[in-house]
Structures are given as C-alpha cells and as structure tokens.
Amino acid sequence: MKIKFIYITLLSCIALNVSAQKAGVKKADKNYDKFAYIDAIKTYERVAEKGFKTPDMLQKIGNAYYYNADLVNAEKWYSELFAMTEEVEPEYFFRYAQSLKGVGNYAKADEMMAKFNLKSGNDSRGLIAKTKKDYREEIKKNSGRYKIEDAGINSEYSDYGTAFYLDKVIFTSTRDTGNFSKRKHSWTDQYFSNLYSADMTTEGVLSSAGKYGKKLNTKFHESTPAYTKDGKTVYFTRNNFLDGKKGKDANKVTLLKIYKATLEEDKWINITALPFNSDSYQVAHPTLSADEKTLYFASDMPGTKGLSDLYKVDIKEDGSFGTPVNLGSDINTEGRETFPFITSDNELYFASDGHPGLGGLDIFITKLEKDGSFKQVHNVGESANSQYDDFALIINKTSKRGFLTSNRPGVGNDDIYKFLETREIDWDCEQSLVGIVTDANTDAILPNTKLTLFDEKFTKLRDTISGLDGRYDFGIIDCEKKYYVRAEKETYTTKEVPVIIAKESGITELPIELDSAVKAIPVGGDLADVFGINLIYFDLDKWNIRPDAAIDIAKILDVLNQYPTMKIDIRSHTDSRQTHKYNEVLSERRAKSTRDWLIKHGIAAERLTAKGYGETQLVNKCADNVECSEAEHQLNRRSQFIITDL
C-alpha cells in the first residue's frame, strides 16, 4: 500500500510539474506574440532550465534574442535548436548564420548560408551569398577607412539615430530624464525613445545633451529626424500617435509613421502625418536628398520584398508627395534594409542584414547615377562594421566627419560613435561590356542581332542591336557583377550567355556564337538535346515555373513558333522522395504547369500533350532509400520536350 501511494504521489508531482511548465510556456507565448520579448525570454529560459525544451520553444527564445540584436545569446539557443533538428523553416538557417557571425564563427555561418540558399529557392540573400563567396575579401579591402571614437554623450540605455541640425546633432535615446510617468517598452525593457540634442564642435565632439523639441516628443517613440537646410522643416519617425489619438493595425499594434513639422518662433508646429503612411504598415527613418526634392525612407508597405525595404518619394513644388517607389532588388533583399542616409554627392548609406556582412546589421554604400540607377552595393568595412548591429551612419562630405550607431560592447545598449573618414570608397572601377555575334558553324558575322542584358536575377536592364560588323556595346556596367546576355536573331536559336565582370576598370569582351535553327529535327528527339536547351528544373515539392526555368521555356516557345506544325509531348519527372502516388500526382501537376505556360503564351493546345512520370524514370542511382545529395536529386526533377510530329 505504501509503495502504491508513493507511486501515485510521484505521478501527481510529475503531472503538476509538466502542467506548470506548460502554463509557463503558454504565458511566454502570450508575451512573445505581444512582442514582449524580454518577459518572454525570462519565462522561456526558466522553463528550459528545467529540461522542458521543444523546437518551437527554442525557436522563440532564439528569435526573442535575435529581434533584440543579442546575437551571442541568439546563437546559443539556435545552436540548441539545430542540435535537436534541422527540420525548420529556411529562415532559421539565415538567422542562425547571422548569429554565428555575431560570435565570429564565419566558417559555420557560410555553411548555414549555403544550406539556406539550397532550401530557400530564389531568396536573394542566399543567391548573393553564393555569388559573393569572397565577401570577406571585399570587406577587408574597404576596411580601415574610418577613425572611430565614442561620441561622448552615450548613456546606459540605447542612444542612436543621429541627424545634423545647424550646429547641433539631434539623436534618439531611451534614457528618461523626467521625474514622473517613466514608461518602459515591453519589447526591449527600456524607456520609450525621445529626441535629444547635443552641441557639436567642428571636430565632431558632442556635449551638453538634453531633451529636444517639446512638441515633437510624446509618451511614445520618436526617432530619426531629417531637417531641411534652413532648419525650418523636420521629418521624423513616431509611433502612430497624433493629437492625443493612438492608431493601431488589425492586430492592435501601434506601428511607426513619418511626420512633418515646421518651425515658427522656435516652436515646432503643424505636426502632420505624411499621406503615404498607414495604420497597417510601418514607415520610418526619413532622409532628404541634397536638393530636398526626394525623401528616402524604410517601410514594409505592400510591395516590400523583405522585412523592410528602402523607398523614395518625390516632394513636389507645392509640398505634396508623389507615389513611393521601391529602390529595387539591387538594394533590397528579403531581409532588413533600413536607416537610409543620402549625402550631398548622392552616396546612399543604409543598414542591411540581407547583404553579406560581419554579423547583424552592417552598413553599406551605393551611389545614385544620373540615370536613376544605383552602383553596386559595397560593405563599408571595419571598423564602421563589426560582429554586432551597426547602422544609422551620417556624414558631412565636406569635413569627412560623421556619426554611426552600434550595439558593440560600449557604454549602453546602442551607442553613438563619431568618426573621421580617412579614405573614400573606390568608385573608380568602370567596365564596358562589348562583343561580336557570329555564326557558330561558318564564323560569319551576324548584324541586326537583338541583344538583351540581364542582371544575375534575370531582371532586364537594357537592350541593343549588333551593327553591320556584328559588334554590340552595352556601355558602362558595374564591376564584380554577374550578368546574362541574350542574343536573338531570326533563323537562329536564341542563346543566353553568362558573364562575370572583372574587379578592375577595363573592357569585357563577350563573343557570342549562334547556332542556325535550320537543321534536321528527328521525330522522337528531345528538344533539350537537339537545340541545346537546358532541362526545366523544379524546386523540391513544387510545380510552379521558377524564374530561371522560364528563360528556358521561352526557348521552347521560340522553337514552336519557328515550326508552327511541330507537336511535342511534355514529360515531367520527380525525384524519389515522397511516395510513388504522391510523386505521380506532383509530376502530373508539373507537366500541366509547363503545358499551361506554353498555351498562355500563344501555342495551340492541340500541339501539346503532357504526362507526369513521377519517379519511374530516374536518371541516376537516387531511388528509394538511396542516400543522395540535393544536387543529385535535382537532376531527377525535370521536364522533357519530345517531338511527336512535324
């Protein structure tokens, strides 16, 4: 009887303990969902210390630290997550890679980024990492250009986001110098941010920091102002709060907006929200172009590629605003692009965790060209960048002095650093892309050939026509970038040729040889073999047409248009993973997707048949239960185009 009683008591204790852990997790989940990350971390960690761990909990602890820019602790918990399982969303491979950089483990970070690229499909962060494997060499080349020192006004809290204002610097701080109503934000466990001012000497020394702009500061967040040259107009970031009224999105979260105010008799008045703000998305961190006709900012508004993108908007003569324009995929990634600053000579600085860096947010630079495009993005190098979050760089191009923010070990959470730029970024590298188009068999020159230039993401940049001598010239292009050139001419097979531009100034010659399309085509032959067309590949468990696959299907389309009586049978295949039945259905969907694409682009339905073969026609050893690499499995996920009639 005594033994039985002890056994029941033990079970009861275990049940109570598990129940308590579940209650703790539930409470932490609520805090997490409300962005109360500090409270969530405390609860999750107490539960984890008692041995109650799940992948979901480890993800959330890692995320809570990651979102608070604590990459050291984020790495600790993501490491536990990946030790438990790698069956996670691709984004966790990216976050783990960033956290590994935060502790200086670049080798493993690069390994995680390679896996991220493999799992994430066409995510530009993975593609950039793949094409910029020598990114640390670029960072090294750009390093040593800044002499950095503590700005002298930092507190134990978060100080960041500076702006030049006449002979002062305005900055953001979560220090609280008031005596009453001290309010902390649950995300960071710090006071709400306000604007502060500091006197600035010609050497960039800051002093006499104090609260600034009584009418601009409220009980919620204010930050990152941008001023007109006359000092009479300011654009600044604030929580969705105006005239005592707080706005919220559908989830009852108060987001960020950009506001405008004007100065009259030393008072900021006429505070208004800009018209492209919304209760449903964030708009923040404004900066003005030198002519004050364009406002740049960060936002996650509809059309944003990542967590936040950089945008620009025209400021019209009457003070109204145009429609915001996304700065495009050369700058924006699926990660965070934020804290833009544009200089008097059109250099655009911004912070990003999507472009390759040293860890967390890094500071990058590009330059606005006369045609509205941007030069290649460069990491500004150490010591401006570190293994921590580095952001919000501003610079006076005349004095070469400026300020940036970093959460590297210092006085407080985020600290402001003053710097002197001792050497500018090297913009001197210029390359021209030229070449000649000839017949692959006869070497005859081919005039009047249409040539189209694409970037590495197959975004069309420009086109031209070869001259009477067969030569073409795309003009000036960026160094150290990968491009594709498509050549099209009647009676010839369309061809795309990749080219990687050199790191030094000069001319890149890219000769292109085209094959005549007038050739014997056997019934039963595969167009991929006859015309040298790549197989159409699909991502794992997908049947949609990938952007790179669309390029090759366009070649099939071109052949079918050249031979209007040709009929083809589309044969789609899968790899051996999943069940035979599942793969049969998946391949049928892929075949139909390919056929539908061709019909949509003008090919008569009766000219096309399509069938899925599942995993019944593998091209290699990768059958069920055979260990194969992802690249080997990829070879089986394909479509073929068999000629059935001419």
CSV table of N, CA and C in Angstrom, one decimal, residues 535 537 573-574 615-622 632-638 640:
chain,number,residue,atom,x,y,z
A,535,LEU,N,17.4,21.5,-69.3
A,535,LEU,CA,16.2,20.9,-68.8
A,535,LEU,C,15.5,21.9,-67.9
A,537,TYR,N,13.9,22.7,-64.6
A,537,TYR,CA,14.0,22.1,-63.2
A,537,TYR,C,12.9,22.8,-62.3
A,573,HIS,N,9.1,14.8,-64.5
A,573,HIS,CA,9.6,13.8,-63.6
A,573,HIS,C,9.9,14.4,-62.2
A,574,THR,N,9.9,13.5,-61.2
A,574,THR,CA,10.2,13.9,-59.9
A,574,THR,C,11.4,13.1,-59.4
A,615,GLU,N,8.5,9.1,-60.3
A,615,GLU,CA,9.9,8.7,-60.1
A,615,GLU,C,10.2,7.5,-60.9
A,616,THR,N,9.4,7.2,-61.9
A,616,THR,CA,9.6,5.9,-62.7
A,616,THR,C,10.8,6.0,-63.7
A,617,GLN,N,11.3,7.2,-64.0
A,617,GLN,CA,12.4,7.3,-65.0
A,617,GLN,C,13.5,8.1,-64.4
A,618,LEU,N,14.1,7.7,-63.3
A,618,LEU,CA,15.2,8.4,-62.7
A,618,LEU,C,16.4,8.3,-63.6
A,619,VAL,N,17.2,9.4,-63.6
A,619,VAL,CA,18.4,9.4,-64.5
A,619,VAL,C,19.7,9.0,-63.7
A,620,ASN,N,19.6,8.7,-62.5
A,620,ASN,CA,20.7,8.3,-61.7
A,620,ASN,C,20.4,7.3,-60.6
A,621,LYS,N,21.2,7.0,-59.7
A,621,LYS,CA,21.1,6.0,-58.7
A,621,LYS,C,20.0,6.3,-57.6
A,622,CYS,N,19.5,7.5,-57.6
A,622,CYS,CA,18.8,8.0,-56.4
A,622,CYS,C,17.4,7.5,-56.3
A,632,GLU,N,22.1,15.8,-56.7
A,632,GLU,CA,21.7,14.6,-57.4
A,632,GLU,C,20.2,14.4,-57.6
A,633,HIS,N,19.5,14.7,-56.5
A,633,HIS,CA,18.0,14.7,-56.5
A,633,HIS,C,17.5,15.7,-57.5
A,634,GLN,N,18.1,16.9,-57.6
A,634,GLN,CA,17.7,17.9,-58.5
A,634,GLN,C,17.6,17.4,-60.0
A,635,LEU,N,18.6,16.6,-60.4
A,635,LEU,CA,18.7,16.1,-61.8
A,635,LEU,C,17.4,15.3,-62.2
A,636,ASN,N,16.7,14.8,-61.2
A,636,ASN,CA,15.5,14.0,-61.5
A,636,ASN,C,14.3,14.8,-61.5
A,637,ARG,N,14.3,16.0,-61.0
A,637,ARG,CA,13.2,16.9,-61.0
A,637,ARG,C,13.2,17.7,-62.3
A,638,ARG,N,12.6,17.2,-63.4
A,638,ARG,CA,12.9,17.8,-64.7
A,638,ARG,C,11.7,17.6,-65.6
A,640,GLN,N,10.9,17.1,-70.0
A,640,GLN,CA,11.5,16.9,-71.3
A,640,GLN,C,10.5,17.3,-72.3
